[in-house]
Amino acid sequence: MDTPEQRIQIAVQKTGRLTDHSIDLLERCGLIVTKSKNQLICYGENMPIDLLLVRDDDIPGLVSEDVCDLGIVGLNIVEEKRLGLLAEGSEALFKQIYELDFGHCRLSLAASDGVNYSGPESLQNKRIATSYVAILREYLNKHEVDAETVYFSGAVEIAPKLGRADYICDLVSTGGTLAANGLQEVDVLLDSEAVVIQTQAPLGDAKQALVDKILQRLDGVLQVRESKYIMLHAPRSALAEIRNLLPGSEAPTVMPLDGNDDKVAVHAVCRENVFWETLENLQAAGASSLLVLPVEKMLA
Ligand code: ATP
Ligand code: ZN
């Protein structure tokens, strides 16, 4: 049995938009977890890795204070914590080490429909409702604008209707919530996605090696998402053109076909999605027997 010091603790959002993706990603990296009854901690069965299920806002703090070694959380939360600590004169003791390509959203400024926004100077002497006080303050300072920030812990989008603010600064993905509240996005402060953060405390060789292994597997998992394995037959004469048409592939494997000197089999891993148009172009270039297969795992 590993002592707790040798186990890696990863902080993950308990319930919310990031939860399923975060756990799914770790499971794809080979981790099998048992969910305990209260679900505060999921113990890894096959690796010395445990998941701490917490509110997303607590994740940067837990990692900064070295309660957890790693955390999966939105960049918006990471930046808010980092800038918040900076404003208090201290420093976040975590480093952002990996972008996970899910949980995409942006932290934006929005105003009631019809408000004439012509840049940050339009915010002068206005009231802006937000949960992201530190990021907003930095933005206002950067643009040398004086504005009042009004803290809302949630439901920021109703602030203008309540007469509490002129603008809001909140997360947007599709813009549907804004539109439903008669608001329009006028500026973007931060593009966000889920990221992995790691404590700055030294982990020791064994733990660091395991963290590196998880990150290498994460890399593989993210790469195969879009990747496809493509197989086709091609006339030798068309090989150069066909190679050029294969999207995002490195050196394809070219094999002779039994009893056919004119044609070869071409196999390639394409690191981008393969669309119908690509297949049609390949076919037009002389390719036949085209097959596109999903890639399950990849180790570069
Ligand atoms: P918690 O209870 O953990 O505090 P929460 O309500 O603060 O949960 P969620 O709404 O689950 O958080 O969002 C978690 C993260 O998902 C956000 O911090 C952000 O990084 C990301 N996200 C992606 N799209 C959106 C969106 N449209 N609105 C809000 N967050 C989004
Ligand atoms: Zn939260």
mmCIF file with all atom_site columns, C-alpha atoms and ligand atoms in Angstrom, residues 13 55-57 77, ligand 2:
data_model
loop_
_atom_site.group_PDB
_atom_site.id
_atom_site.type_symbol
_atom_site.label_atom_id
_atom_site.label_alt_id
_atom_site.label_comp_id
_atom_site.label_asym_id
_atom_site.label_entity_id
_atom_site.label_seq_id
_atom_site.pdbx_PDB_ins_code
_atom_site.Cartn_x
_atom_site.Cartn_y
_atom_site.Cartn_z
_atom_site.occupancy
_atom_site.B_iso_or_equiv
_atom_site.pdbx_formal_charge
_atom_site.auth_seq_id
_atom_site.auth_comp_id
_atom_site.auth_asym_id
_atom_site.auth_atom_id
_atom_site.pdbx_PDB_model_num
ATOM   1 C  CA . GLN A 1 13 ? -14.732 19.863 -10.060 1.00 0.00 ? 13 GLN A CA 1
ATOM   2 C  CA . ARG A 1 55 ? -15.922 23.325 -6.084  1.00 0.00 ? 55 ARG A CA 1
ATOM   3 C  CA . ASP A 1 56 ? -14.002 24.629 -9.061  1.00 0.00 ? 56 ASP A CA 1
ATOM   4 C  CA . ASP A 1 57 ? -13.291 27.933 -7.276  1.00 0.00 ? 57 ASP A CA 1
ATOM   5 C  CA . ILE A 1 77 ? -10.691 30.573 -12.322 1.00 0.00 ? 77 ILE A CA 1
HETATM 6 ZN ZN . ZN  B 2 .  ? -17.528 27.886 -9.222  1.00 0.00 ? 2  ZN  B ZN 1
#
